[in-house]
Amino acid sequence: MTGTLKVKLLEHIELYCKGVNLEISIEDIKSDFDDFTSRISAPEDLSGLSQVFLLLKRMNDASQKLWEFTKSELCLPEYIYYAFNEYGVELDASSRESFNVSAQLNPHTNINATYA
């Protein structure tokens, strides 16, 4: 499964960009996404990534200054943020479960740590 979720998320971002007429190459999308996930120390399988976007949405709703600072610190292009917060991600059940997981690291499960 490692990599499958990433491919689907990249496709989602690419479709968002096309839908809003942003001319960004898939290579640039991948590079921006990789920079962002590296900056937040995302696990390789990207489990729980939706939790990060939910937190970022709450920050954006609470304070524009906090949002701007956080976006800058995380190397998060706005188009990636809006791709996940304006449009739902269509995933199969397994990918959706991984994307939405909110559990913390538990040595008795096979769930990866989510974004410390």
PDB file of C-alpha atoms in Angstrom:
ATOM      1  CA  MET A   1       0.000   0.000   0.000  1.00  0.00           C
ATOM      2  CA  THR A   2       2.934   2.328   0.541  1.00  0.00           C
ATOM      3  CA  GLY A   3       2.899   4.704  -2.371  1.00  0.00           C
ATOM      4  CA  THR A   4      -0.672   3.955  -3.463  1.00  0.00           C
ATOM      5  CA  LEU A   5      -2.130   6.645  -1.218  1.00  0.00           C
ATOM      6  CA  LYS A   6       0.507   9.124  -2.364  1.00  0.00           C
ATOM      7  CA  VAL A   7      -0.304   8.473  -6.021  1.00  0.00           C
ATOM      8  CA  LYS A   8      -4.003   9.012  -5.356  1.00  0.00           C
ATOM      9  CA  LEU A   9      -3.374  12.208  -3.395  1.00  0.00           C
ATOM     10  CA  LEU A  10      -1.126  13.573  -6.144  1.00  0.00           C
ATOM     11  CA  GLU A  11      -3.829  12.760  -8.699  1.00  0.00           C
ATOM     12  CA  HIS A  12      -6.349  14.592  -6.508  1.00  0.00           C
ATOM     13  CA  ILE A  13      -4.143  17.698  -6.377  1.00  0.00           C
ATOM     14  CA  GLU A  14      -3.577  17.536 -10.126  1.00  0.00           C
ATOM     15  CA  LEU A  15      -7.342  17.320 -10.768  1.00  0.00           C
ATOM     16  CA  TYR A  16      -7.915  20.260  -8.416  1.00  0.00           C
ATOM     17  CA  CYS A  17      -5.339  22.340 -10.301  1.00  0.00           C
ATOM     18  CA  LYS A  18      -6.941  21.525 -13.633  1.00  0.00           C
ATOM     19  CA  GLY A  19     -10.383  22.296 -12.237  1.00  0.00           C
ATOM     20  CA  VAL A  20      -9.354  25.782 -11.123  1.00  0.00           C
ATOM     21  CA  ASN A  21      -7.193  26.404 -14.198  1.00  0.00           C
ATOM     22  CA  LEU A  22      -3.836  26.408 -12.402  1.00  0.00           C
ATOM     23  CA  GLU A  23      -1.120  25.484 -14.845  1.00  0.00           C
ATOM     24  CA  ILE A  24       1.184  23.467 -12.623  1.00  0.00           C
ATOM     25  CA  SER A  25       3.040  20.438 -13.936  1.00  0.00           C
ATOM     26  CA  ILE A  26       2.707  17.095 -12.199  1.00  0.00           C
ATOM     27  CA  GLU A  27       6.447  17.272 -11.521  1.00  0.00           C
ATOM     28  CA  ASP A  28       6.019  20.592  -9.696  1.00  0.00           C
ATOM     29  CA  ILE A  29       3.026  19.230  -7.773  1.00  0.00           C
ATOM     30  CA  LYS A  30       5.048  16.194  -6.709  1.00  0.00           C
ATOM     31  CA  SER A  31       8.000  18.365  -5.702  1.00  0.00           C
ATOM     32  CA  ASP A  32       5.807  20.735  -3.670  1.00  0.00           C
ATOM     33  CA  PHE A  33       3.964  17.827  -2.042  1.00  0.00           C
ATOM     34  CA  ASP A  34       7.242  16.068  -1.191  1.00  0.00           C
ATOM     35  CA  ASP A  35       8.670  19.276   0.318  1.00  0.00           C
ATOM     36  CA  PHE A  36       5.558  19.680   2.453  1.00  0.00           C
ATOM     37  CA  THR A  37       5.391  16.060   3.646  1.00  0.00           C
ATOM     38  CA  SER A  38       9.108  16.093   4.387  1.00  0.00           C
ATOM     39  CA  ARG A  39       8.762  19.312   6.378  1.00  0.00           C
ATOM     40  CA  ILE A  40       6.042  17.787   8.578  1.00  0.00           C
ATOM     41  CA  SER A  41       7.939  14.497   8.968  1.00  0.00           C
ATOM     42  CA  ALA A  42       5.094  12.535   7.424  1.00  0.00           C
ATOM     43  CA  PRO A  43       5.348   8.766   7.671  1.00  0.00           C
ATOM     44  CA  GLU A  44       6.168   7.044   4.405  1.00  0.00           C
ATOM     45  CA  ASP A  45       2.624   5.717   4.013  1.00  0.00           C
ATOM     46  CA  LEU A  46       1.125   9.187   4.712  1.00  0.00           C
ATOM     47  CA  SER A  47      -1.282   7.731   7.256  1.00  0.00           C
ATOM     48  CA  GLY A  48      -3.274  10.367   9.080  1.00  0.00           C
ATOM     49  CA  LEU A  49      -2.456  13.162   6.649  1.00  0.00           C
ATOM     50  CA  SER A  50      -6.064  14.335   6.688  1.00  0.00           C
ATOM     51  CA  GLN A  51      -5.590  15.206  10.376  1.00  0.00           C
ATOM     52  CA  VAL A  52      -2.866  17.676   9.395  1.00  0.00           C
ATOM     53  CA  PHE A  53      -5.189  19.375   6.903  1.00  0.00           C
ATOM     54  CA  LEU A  54      -7.964  19.536   9.512  1.00  0.00           C
ATOM     55  CA  LEU A  55      -5.589  21.235  11.936  1.00  0.00           C
ATOM     56  CA  LEU A  56      -4.429  23.666   9.262  1.00  0.00           C
ATOM     57  CA  LYS A  57      -8.054  24.503   8.454  1.00  0.00           C
ATOM     58  CA  ARG A  58      -8.715  25.244  12.125  1.00  0.00           C
ATOM     59  CA  MET A  59      -5.658  27.507  12.209  1.00  0.00           C
ATOM     60  CA  ASN A  60      -6.832  29.308   9.072  1.00  0.00           C
ATOM     61  CA  ASP A  61     -10.291  29.783  10.589  1.00  0.00           C
ATOM     62  CA  ALA A  62      -8.838  31.060  13.885  1.00  0.00           C
ATOM     63  CA  SER A  63      -6.166  33.496  12.770  1.00  0.00           C
ATOM     64  CA  GLN A  64      -4.946  34.712   9.414  1.00  0.00           C
ATOM     65  CA  LYS A  65      -1.533  35.595  10.878  1.00  0.00           C
ATOM     66  CA  LEU A  66      -1.149  32.119  12.393  1.00  0.00           C
ATOM     67  CA  TRP A  67      -2.217  30.567   9.094  1.00  0.00           C
ATOM     68  CA  GLU A  68       0.265  32.609   7.051  1.00  0.00           C
ATOM     69  CA  PHE A  69       3.113  31.823   9.461  1.00  0.00           C
ATOM     70  CA  THR A  70       2.323  28.106   9.578  1.00  0.00           C
ATOM     71  CA  LYS A  71       1.898  27.845   5.805  1.00  0.00           C
ATOM     72  CA  SER A  72       5.298  29.464   5.352  1.00  0.00           C
ATOM     73  CA  GLU A  73       7.022  27.303   7.962  1.00  0.00           C
ATOM     74  CA  LEU A  74       5.607  24.099   6.477  1.00  0.00           C
ATOM     75  CA  CYS A  75       6.414  25.008   2.856  1.00  0.00           C
ATOM     76  CA  LEU A  76       2.747  24.493   2.023  1.00  0.00           C
ATOM     77  CA  PRO A  77       1.607  25.944  -1.286  1.00  0.00           C
ATOM     78  CA  GLU A  78      -1.942  27.272  -1.058  1.00  0.00           C
ATOM     79  CA  TYR A  79      -3.112  25.147  -3.979  1.00  0.00           C
ATOM     80  CA  ILE A  80      -2.289  21.956  -2.048  1.00  0.00           C
ATOM     81  CA  TYR A  81      -4.113  23.223   1.038  1.00  0.00           C
ATOM     82  CA  TYR A  82      -7.184  24.178  -0.990  1.00  0.00           C
ATOM     83  CA  ALA A  83      -7.134  20.916  -2.932  1.00  0.00           C
ATOM     84  CA  PHE A  84      -7.816  19.100   0.339  1.00  0.00           C
ATOM     85  CA  ASN A  85     -10.023  21.652   2.061  1.00  0.00           C
ATOM     86  CA  GLU A  86     -12.279  22.732  -0.798  1.00  0.00           C
ATOM     87  CA  TYR A  87     -12.665  19.372  -2.514  1.00  0.00           C
ATOM     88  CA  GLY A  88     -13.206  15.973  -0.944  1.00  0.00           C
ATOM     89  CA  VAL A  89     -10.678  13.284  -1.728  1.00  0.00           C
ATOM     90  CA  GLU A  90     -12.184  10.214  -3.334  1.00  0.00           C
ATOM     91  CA  LEU A  91     -10.344   7.144  -2.070  1.00  0.00           C
ATOM     92  CA  ASP A  92     -11.024   3.438  -1.825  1.00  0.00           C
ATOM     93  CA  ALA A  93     -11.838   2.137   1.672  1.00  0.00           C
ATOM     94  CA  SER A  94      -8.286   1.081   2.534  1.00  0.00           C
ATOM     95  CA  SER A  95      -6.702   4.345   1.393  1.00  0.00           C
ATOM     96  CA  ARG A  96      -9.429   6.403   3.077  1.00  0.00           C
ATOM     97  CA  GLU A  97      -8.853   4.584   6.370  1.00  0.00           C
ATOM     98  CA  SER A  98      -5.116   5.274   6.197  1.00  0.00           C
ATOM     99  CA  PHE A  99      -5.595   8.910   5.139  1.00  0.00           C
ATOM    100  CA  ASN A 100      -8.057   9.579   7.977  1.00  0.00           C
ATOM    101  CA  VAL A 101      -6.446   7.603  10.811  1.00  0.00           C
ATOM    102  CA  SER A 102      -6.087   9.696  13.953  1.00  0.00           C
ATOM    103  CA  ALA A 103      -4.396   7.188  16.274  1.00  0.00           C
ATOM    104  CA  GLN A 104      -1.065   7.954  17.859  1.00  0.00           C
ATOM    105  CA  LEU A 105       1.836   5.500  17.859  1.00  0.00           C
ATOM    106  CA  ASN A 106       0.920   2.387  19.753  1.00  0.00           C
ATOM    107  CA  PRO A 107       3.550  -0.351  20.014  1.00  0.00           C
ATOM    108  CA  HIS A 108       0.775  -2.971  19.999  1.00  0.00           C
ATOM    109  CA  THR A 109      -0.661  -1.957  16.611  1.00  0.00           C
ATOM    110  CA  ASN A 110       0.691  -1.577  13.125  1.00  0.00           C
ATOM    111  CA  ILE A 111      -0.347   2.096  12.886  1.00  0.00           C
ATOM    112  CA  ASN A 112       2.507   4.509  12.233  1.00  0.00           C
ATOM    113  CA  ALA A 113       3.051   7.601  14.303  1.00  0.00           C
ATOM    114  CA  THR A 114       1.131  10.582  13.030  1.00  0.00           C
ATOM    115  CA  TYR A 115       2.983  13.862  12.774  1.00  0.00           C
ATOM    116  CA  ALA A 116       4.560  14.656  16.082  1.00  0.00           C
TER     117      ALA A 116
END
